[in-house]
Tab-separated table of C-alpha atoms and ligand atoms in Angstrom:
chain	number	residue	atom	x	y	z
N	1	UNK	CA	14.589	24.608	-14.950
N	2	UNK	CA	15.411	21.250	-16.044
N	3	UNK	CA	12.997	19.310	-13.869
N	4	UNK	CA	10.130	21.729	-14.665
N	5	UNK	CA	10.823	21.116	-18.595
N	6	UNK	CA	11.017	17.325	-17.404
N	7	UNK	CA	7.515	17.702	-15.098
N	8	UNK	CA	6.003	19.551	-18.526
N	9	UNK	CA	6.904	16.533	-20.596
N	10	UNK	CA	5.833	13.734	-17.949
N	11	UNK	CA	2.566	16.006	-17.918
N	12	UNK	CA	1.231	16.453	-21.364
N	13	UNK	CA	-1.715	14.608	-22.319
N	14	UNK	CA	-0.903	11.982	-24.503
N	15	UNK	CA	-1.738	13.105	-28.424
N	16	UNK	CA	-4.236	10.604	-28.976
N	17	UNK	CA	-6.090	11.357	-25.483
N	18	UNK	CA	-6.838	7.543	-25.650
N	19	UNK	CA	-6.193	7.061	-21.511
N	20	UNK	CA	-8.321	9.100	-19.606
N	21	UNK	CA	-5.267	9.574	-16.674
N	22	UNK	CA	-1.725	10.644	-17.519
N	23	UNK	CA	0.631	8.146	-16.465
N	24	UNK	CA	3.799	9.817	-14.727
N	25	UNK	CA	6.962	8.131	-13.347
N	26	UNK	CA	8.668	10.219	-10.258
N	27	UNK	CA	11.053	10.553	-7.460
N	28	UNK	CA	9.615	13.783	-6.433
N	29	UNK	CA	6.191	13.828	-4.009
N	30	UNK	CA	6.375	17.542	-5.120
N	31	UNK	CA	5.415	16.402	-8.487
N	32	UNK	CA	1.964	14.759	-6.707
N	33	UNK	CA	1.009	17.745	-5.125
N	34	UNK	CA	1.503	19.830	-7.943
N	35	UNK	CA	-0.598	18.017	-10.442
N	36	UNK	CA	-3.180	17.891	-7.192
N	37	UNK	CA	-2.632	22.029	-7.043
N	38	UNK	CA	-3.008	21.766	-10.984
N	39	UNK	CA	-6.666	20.449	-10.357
N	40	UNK	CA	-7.866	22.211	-8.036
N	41	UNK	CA	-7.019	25.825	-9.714
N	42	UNK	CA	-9.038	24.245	-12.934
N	43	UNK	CA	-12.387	21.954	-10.742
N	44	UNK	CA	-12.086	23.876	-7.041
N	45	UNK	CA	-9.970	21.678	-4.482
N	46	UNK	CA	-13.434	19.997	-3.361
N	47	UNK	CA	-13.467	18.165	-6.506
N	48	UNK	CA	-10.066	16.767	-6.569
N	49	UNK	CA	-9.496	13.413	-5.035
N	50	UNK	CA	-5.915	12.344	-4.298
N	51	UNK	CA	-5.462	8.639	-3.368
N	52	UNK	CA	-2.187	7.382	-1.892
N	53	UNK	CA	-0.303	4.248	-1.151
N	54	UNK	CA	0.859	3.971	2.400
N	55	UNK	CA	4.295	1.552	2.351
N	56	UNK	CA	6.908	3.021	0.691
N	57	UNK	CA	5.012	5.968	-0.546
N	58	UNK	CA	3.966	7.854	2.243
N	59	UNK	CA	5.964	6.300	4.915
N	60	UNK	CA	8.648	3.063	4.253
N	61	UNK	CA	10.352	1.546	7.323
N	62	UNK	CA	13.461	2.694	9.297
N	63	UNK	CA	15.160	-1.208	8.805
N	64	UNK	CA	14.846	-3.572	6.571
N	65	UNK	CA	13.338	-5.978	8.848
N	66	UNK	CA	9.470	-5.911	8.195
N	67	UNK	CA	9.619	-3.695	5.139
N	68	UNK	CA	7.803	-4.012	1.927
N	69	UNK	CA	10.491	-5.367	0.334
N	70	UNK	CA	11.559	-8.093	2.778
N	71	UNK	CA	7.832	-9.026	3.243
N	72	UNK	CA	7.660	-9.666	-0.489
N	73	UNK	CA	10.942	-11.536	-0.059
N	74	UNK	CA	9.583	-13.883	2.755
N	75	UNK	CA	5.998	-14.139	0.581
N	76	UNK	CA	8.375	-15.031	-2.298
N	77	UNK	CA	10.045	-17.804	-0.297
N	78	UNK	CA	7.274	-19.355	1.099
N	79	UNK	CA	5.952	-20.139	-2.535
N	80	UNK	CA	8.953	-20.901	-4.121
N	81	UNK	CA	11.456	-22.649	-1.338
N	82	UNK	CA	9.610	-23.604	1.538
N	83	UNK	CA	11.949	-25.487	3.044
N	84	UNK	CA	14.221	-22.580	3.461
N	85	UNK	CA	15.880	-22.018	7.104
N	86	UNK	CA	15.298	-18.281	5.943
N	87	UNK	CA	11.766	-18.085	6.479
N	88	UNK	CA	10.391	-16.386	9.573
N	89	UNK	CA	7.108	-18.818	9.213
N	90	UNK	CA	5.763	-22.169	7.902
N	91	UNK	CA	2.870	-20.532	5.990
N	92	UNK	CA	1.423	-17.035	4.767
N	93	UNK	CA	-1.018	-16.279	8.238
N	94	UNK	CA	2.065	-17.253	9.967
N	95	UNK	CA	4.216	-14.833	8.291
N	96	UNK	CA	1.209	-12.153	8.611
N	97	UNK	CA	1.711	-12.667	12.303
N	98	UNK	CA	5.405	-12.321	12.384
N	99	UNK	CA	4.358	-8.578	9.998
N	100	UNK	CA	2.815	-7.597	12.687
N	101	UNK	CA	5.180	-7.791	15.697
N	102	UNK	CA	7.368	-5.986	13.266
N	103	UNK	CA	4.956	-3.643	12.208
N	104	UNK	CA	4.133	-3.525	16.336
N	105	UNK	CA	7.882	-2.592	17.292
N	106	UNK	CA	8.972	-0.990	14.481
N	107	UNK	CA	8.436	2.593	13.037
N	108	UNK	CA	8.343	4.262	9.784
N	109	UNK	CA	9.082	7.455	8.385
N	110	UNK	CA	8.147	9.578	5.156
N	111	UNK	CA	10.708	9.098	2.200
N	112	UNK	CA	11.123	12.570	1.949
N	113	UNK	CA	11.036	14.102	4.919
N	114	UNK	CA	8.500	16.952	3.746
N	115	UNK	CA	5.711	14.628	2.597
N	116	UNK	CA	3.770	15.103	5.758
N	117	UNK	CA	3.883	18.964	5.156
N	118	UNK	CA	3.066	18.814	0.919
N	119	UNK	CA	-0.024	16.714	1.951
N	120	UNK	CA	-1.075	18.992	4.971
N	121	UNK	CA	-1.049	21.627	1.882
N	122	UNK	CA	-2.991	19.605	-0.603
N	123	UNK	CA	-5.453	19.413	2.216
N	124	UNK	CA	-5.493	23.450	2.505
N	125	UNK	CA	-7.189	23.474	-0.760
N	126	UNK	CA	-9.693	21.336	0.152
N	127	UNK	CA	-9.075	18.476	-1.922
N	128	UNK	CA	-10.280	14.802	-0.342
N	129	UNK	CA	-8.024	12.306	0.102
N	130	UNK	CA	-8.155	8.333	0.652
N	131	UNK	CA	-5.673	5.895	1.294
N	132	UNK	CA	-5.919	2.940	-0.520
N	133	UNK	CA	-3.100	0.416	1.102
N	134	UNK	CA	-2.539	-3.316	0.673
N	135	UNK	CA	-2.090	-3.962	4.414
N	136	UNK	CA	-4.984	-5.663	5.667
N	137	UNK	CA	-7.033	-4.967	8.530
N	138	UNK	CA	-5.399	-6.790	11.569
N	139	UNK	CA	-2.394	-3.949	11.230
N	140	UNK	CA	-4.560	-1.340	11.560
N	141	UNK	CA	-3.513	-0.248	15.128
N	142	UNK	CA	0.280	0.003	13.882
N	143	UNK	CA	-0.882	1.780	10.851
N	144	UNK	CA	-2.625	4.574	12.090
N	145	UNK	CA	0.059	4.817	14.739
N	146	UNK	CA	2.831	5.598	12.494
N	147	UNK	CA	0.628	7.526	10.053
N	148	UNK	CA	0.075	10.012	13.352
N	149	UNK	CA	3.726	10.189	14.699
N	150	UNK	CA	4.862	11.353	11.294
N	151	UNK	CA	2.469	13.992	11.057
N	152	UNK	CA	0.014	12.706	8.747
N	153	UNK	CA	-3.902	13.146	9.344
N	154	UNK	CA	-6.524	11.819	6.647
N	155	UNK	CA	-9.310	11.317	8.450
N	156	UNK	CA	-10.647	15.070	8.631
N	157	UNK	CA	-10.393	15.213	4.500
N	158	UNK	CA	-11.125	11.737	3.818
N	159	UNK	CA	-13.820	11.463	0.385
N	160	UNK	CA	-17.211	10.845	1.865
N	161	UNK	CA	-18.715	7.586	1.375
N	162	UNK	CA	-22.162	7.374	2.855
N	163	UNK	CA	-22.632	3.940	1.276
N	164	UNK	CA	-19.123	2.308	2.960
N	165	UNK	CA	-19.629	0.489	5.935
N	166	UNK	CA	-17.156	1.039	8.635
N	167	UNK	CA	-14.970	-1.321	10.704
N	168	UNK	CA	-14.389	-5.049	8.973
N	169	UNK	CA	-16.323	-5.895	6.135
N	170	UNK	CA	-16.150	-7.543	2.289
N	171	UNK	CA	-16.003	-5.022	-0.256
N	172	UNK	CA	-18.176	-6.629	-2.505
N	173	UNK	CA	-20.622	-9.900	-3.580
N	174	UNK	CA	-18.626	-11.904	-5.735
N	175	UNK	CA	-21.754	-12.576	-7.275
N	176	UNK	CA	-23.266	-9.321	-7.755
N	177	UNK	CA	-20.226	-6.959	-8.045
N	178	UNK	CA	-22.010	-4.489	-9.977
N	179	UNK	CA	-24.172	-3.408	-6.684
N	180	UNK	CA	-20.845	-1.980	-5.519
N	181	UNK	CA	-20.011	-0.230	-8.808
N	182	UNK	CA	-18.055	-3.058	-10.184
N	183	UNK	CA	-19.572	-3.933	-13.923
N	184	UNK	CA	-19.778	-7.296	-14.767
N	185	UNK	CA	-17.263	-7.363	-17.223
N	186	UNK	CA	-14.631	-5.215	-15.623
N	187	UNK	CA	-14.747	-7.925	-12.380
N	188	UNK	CA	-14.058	-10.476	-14.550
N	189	UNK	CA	-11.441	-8.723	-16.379
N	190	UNK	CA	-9.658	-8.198	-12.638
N	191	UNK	CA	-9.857	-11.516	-12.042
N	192	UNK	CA	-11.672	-10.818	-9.174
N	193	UNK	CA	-12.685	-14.237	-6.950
N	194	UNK	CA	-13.622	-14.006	-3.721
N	195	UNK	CA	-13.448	-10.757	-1.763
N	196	UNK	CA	-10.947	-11.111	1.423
N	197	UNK	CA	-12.001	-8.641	4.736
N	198	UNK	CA	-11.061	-5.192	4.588
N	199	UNK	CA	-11.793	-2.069	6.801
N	200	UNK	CA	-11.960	1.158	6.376
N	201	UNK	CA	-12.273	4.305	9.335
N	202	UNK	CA	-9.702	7.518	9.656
N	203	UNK	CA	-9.241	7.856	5.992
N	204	UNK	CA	-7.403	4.279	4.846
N	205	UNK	CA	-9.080	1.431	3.594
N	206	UNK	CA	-7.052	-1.031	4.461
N	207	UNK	CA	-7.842	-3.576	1.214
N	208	UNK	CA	-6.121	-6.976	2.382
N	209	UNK	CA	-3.758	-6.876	-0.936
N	210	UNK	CA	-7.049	-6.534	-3.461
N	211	UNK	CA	-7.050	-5.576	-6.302
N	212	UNK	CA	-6.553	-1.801	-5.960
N	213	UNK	CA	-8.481	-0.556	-9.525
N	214	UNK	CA	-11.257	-2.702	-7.982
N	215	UNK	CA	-11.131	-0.795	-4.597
N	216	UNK	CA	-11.126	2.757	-5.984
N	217	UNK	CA	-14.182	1.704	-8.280
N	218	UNK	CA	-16.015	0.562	-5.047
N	219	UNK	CA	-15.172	4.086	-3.138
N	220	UNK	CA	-16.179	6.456	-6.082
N	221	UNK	CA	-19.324	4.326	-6.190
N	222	UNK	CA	-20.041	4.483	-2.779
N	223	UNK	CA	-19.159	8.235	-2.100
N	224	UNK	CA	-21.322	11.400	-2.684
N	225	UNK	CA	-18.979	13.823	-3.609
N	226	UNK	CA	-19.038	15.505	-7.236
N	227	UNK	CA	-15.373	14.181	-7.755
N	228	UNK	CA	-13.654	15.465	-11.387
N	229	UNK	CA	-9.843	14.554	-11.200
N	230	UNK	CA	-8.280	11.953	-9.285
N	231	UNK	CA	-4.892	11.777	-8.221
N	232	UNK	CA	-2.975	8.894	-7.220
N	233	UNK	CA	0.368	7.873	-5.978
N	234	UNK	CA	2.063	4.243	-5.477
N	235	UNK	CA	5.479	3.106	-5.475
N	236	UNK	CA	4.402	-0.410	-7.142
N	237	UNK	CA	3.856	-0.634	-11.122
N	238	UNK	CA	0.994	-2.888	-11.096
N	239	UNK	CA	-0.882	-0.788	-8.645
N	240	UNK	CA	-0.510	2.464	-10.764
N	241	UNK	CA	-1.363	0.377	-13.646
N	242	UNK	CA	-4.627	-0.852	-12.016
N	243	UNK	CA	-5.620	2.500	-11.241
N	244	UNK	CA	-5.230	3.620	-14.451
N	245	UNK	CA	-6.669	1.299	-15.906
N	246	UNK	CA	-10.144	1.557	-13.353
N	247	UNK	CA	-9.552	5.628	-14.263
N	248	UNK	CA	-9.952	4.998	-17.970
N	249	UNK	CA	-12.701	2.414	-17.909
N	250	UNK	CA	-15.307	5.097	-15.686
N	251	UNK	CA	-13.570	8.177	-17.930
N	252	UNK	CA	-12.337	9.920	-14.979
N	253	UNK	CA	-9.716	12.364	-15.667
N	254	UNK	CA	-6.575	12.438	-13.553
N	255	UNK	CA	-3.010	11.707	-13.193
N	256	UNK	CA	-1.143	8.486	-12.076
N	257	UNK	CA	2.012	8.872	-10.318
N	258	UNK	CA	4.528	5.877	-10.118
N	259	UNK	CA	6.750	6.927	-7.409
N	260	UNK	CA	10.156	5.656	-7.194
N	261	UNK	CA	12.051	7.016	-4.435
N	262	UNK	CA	12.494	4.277	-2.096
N	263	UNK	CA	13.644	1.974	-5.573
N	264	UNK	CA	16.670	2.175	-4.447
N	265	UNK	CA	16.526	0.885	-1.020
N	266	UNK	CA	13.986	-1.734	-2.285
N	267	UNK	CA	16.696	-2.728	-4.738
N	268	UNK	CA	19.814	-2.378	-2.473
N	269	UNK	CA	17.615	-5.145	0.198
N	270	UNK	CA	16.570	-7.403	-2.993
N	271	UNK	CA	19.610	-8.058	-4.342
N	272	UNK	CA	21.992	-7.967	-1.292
N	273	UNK	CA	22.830	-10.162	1.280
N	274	UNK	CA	20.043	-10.873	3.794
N	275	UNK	CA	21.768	-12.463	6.535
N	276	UNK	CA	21.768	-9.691	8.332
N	277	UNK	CA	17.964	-9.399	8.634
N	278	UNK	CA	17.912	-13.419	9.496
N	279	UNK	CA	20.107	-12.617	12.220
N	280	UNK	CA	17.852	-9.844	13.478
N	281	UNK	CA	14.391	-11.901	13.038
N	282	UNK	CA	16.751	-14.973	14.979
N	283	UNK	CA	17.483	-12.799	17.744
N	284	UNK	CA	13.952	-11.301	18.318
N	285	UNK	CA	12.221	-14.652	18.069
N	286	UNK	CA	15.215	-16.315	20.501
N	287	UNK	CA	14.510	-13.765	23.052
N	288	UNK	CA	10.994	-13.728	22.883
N	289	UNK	CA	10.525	-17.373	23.036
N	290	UNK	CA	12.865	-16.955	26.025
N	291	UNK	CA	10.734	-14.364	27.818
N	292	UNK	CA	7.566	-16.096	26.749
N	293	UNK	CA	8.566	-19.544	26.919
N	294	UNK	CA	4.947	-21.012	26.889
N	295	UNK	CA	3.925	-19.222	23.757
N	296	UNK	CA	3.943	-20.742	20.392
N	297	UNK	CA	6.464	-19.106	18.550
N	298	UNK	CA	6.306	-16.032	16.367
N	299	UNK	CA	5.606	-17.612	12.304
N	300	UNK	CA	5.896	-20.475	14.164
N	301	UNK	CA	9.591	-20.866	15.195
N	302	UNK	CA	10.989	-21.403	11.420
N	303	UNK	CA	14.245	-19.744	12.035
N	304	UNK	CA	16.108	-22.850	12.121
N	305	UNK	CA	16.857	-25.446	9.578
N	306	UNK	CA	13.698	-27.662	10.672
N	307	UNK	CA	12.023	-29.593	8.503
N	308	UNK	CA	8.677	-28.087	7.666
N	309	UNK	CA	6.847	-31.058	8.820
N	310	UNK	CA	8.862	-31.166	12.397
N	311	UNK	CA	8.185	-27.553	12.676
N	312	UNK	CA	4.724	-26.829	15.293
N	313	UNK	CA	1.620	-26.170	13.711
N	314	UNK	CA	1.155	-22.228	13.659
N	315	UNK	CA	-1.696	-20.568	15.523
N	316	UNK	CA	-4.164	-19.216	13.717
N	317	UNK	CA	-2.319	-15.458	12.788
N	318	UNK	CA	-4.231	-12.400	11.101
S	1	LIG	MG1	3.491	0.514	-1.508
């Protein structure tokens, strides 16, 4: 009784109706679907569109070793200590590379284990669905692979978009924005520069860490479909922020969900110790280099305490 009260007051509308989303904090994918359900009583499910955020959203990984917290960790590092023996790589393409052996051996499962089954039933109504996901294209193959062993399927309700291209592509002209649906002002607002290669096929566009508003705004532009709520679900702030923001600015009802289940886990990794995963990533990379020993190393070696500049150049990664 308690969480529906709570669920009606996360719900209402603010009084002055000034956002054109609600804005909803949860724990609780139930809370998603519901709100999706919501819609598509009021619109018919063909006009609902829920969006959702892959990493720690619909799936988050079984260790901490290549998760979305210890990838921001190792992104954090490289920009603010470089020269620290805990970084897996000299630079960011070599730390996309060392993602993706991760991403390559690891798997992933839902944060609650009925996720798989609320979306199958969002999908019964006939509501389309997109996933919008910072990973960028080179981790497709991993992606899709995990998305399919957990029992997740987006392709056969994905919103149609006539006007995307498939396969790798830039989203948009950085000098003509507004031919993807991207006004003037609003790019410049997002601080949009130079788009970066994403891809898009099975139902995720895969967005290369863009700007995620941005994104959306290019799919509604380039779909067909009479779309009159969106839906969308992230476990980072600035994401659901984004969205909202891009949700407001075309006056496109919906809801934004900030979903916080795996907070915990995220916080446990960021402030605890992380020798443990530097042990694991020194293990992996000692017994590959030792089973591979004419390969350049994963990240490029940087697991010891070498100097940056005695450290090998890194191939080209992702
Ligand atoms: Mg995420």
């Amino acid at each position: 009784m308690f969480r529906l009260l709570l669920a009606a007051v996360l719900w209402a509308p603010t009084a002055a109706s000034l956002y054109a989303a609600d804005y909803c904090e949860t724990n609780d994918f139930a809370d998603v679907i519901q709100r999706v359900d919501a819609y598509a009583q009021q619109q018919g499910g063909d006009r609902v569109l829920l969006v959702a955020d892959i990493d720690n959203t619909l799936l988050a990984m079984d260790q901490d070793l290549g998760s979305d917290a210890w990838f921001e960790w190792q992104s954090f590092l490289l920009a603010n200590e470089p020269g620290s023996d805990k970084l897996v790589a000299d630079d960011f393409d070599g730390l996309l590379e060392a993602q993706g052996l991760l991403f390559t051996l690891g798997h992933m499962h839902p944060p609650q284990p009925e996720i798989p089954a609320l979306v199958k039933q969002a999908q019964g109504l006939g509501v389309k669905t997109l996933l919008l996901t910072s990973r960028g294209p080179e981790f497709r193959p991993q992606t899709e692979r995990e998305l399919t062993r957990n029992g997740y399927a987006f392709g056969p309700t994905v919103l149609p978009m006539p006007g995307m291209p498939t396969g790798v592509f830039y989203p948009y002209d950085a000098q003509r924005p507004e031919s993807v649906g991207l006004p003037r002002a609003y790019a410049e607002a997002c601080g949009l520069g130079d788009p970066r290669p994403v891809s898009f096929g099975s139902g995720v566009l895969m967005t290369s860490g863009q700007h995620k508003g941005a994104m959306l705004r290019i799919a509604l532009h380039q779909s067909d479909a009479d779309i009159a709520a969106v839906v969308y679900v992230d476990d980072h702030g600035r994401h659901v922020s984004r969205i909202d923001d891009a949700l407001e600015d075309l006056g496109m009802p919906g809801a934004v969900f900030h979903y916080q289940r795996e907070d915990t886990n995220v916080d446990r990794f960021k402030y605890g110790d992380k020798a443990p995963v530097t042990e694991a990533w020194r293990r992996l990379s000692k017994a590959i280099e030792a089973a591979f020993p004419q390969a350049a190393p994963v990240g490029g070696g940087a697991v010891e305490a070498v100097p940056a500049e005695a450290r090998r150049p890194v191939a080209a990664g992702h």
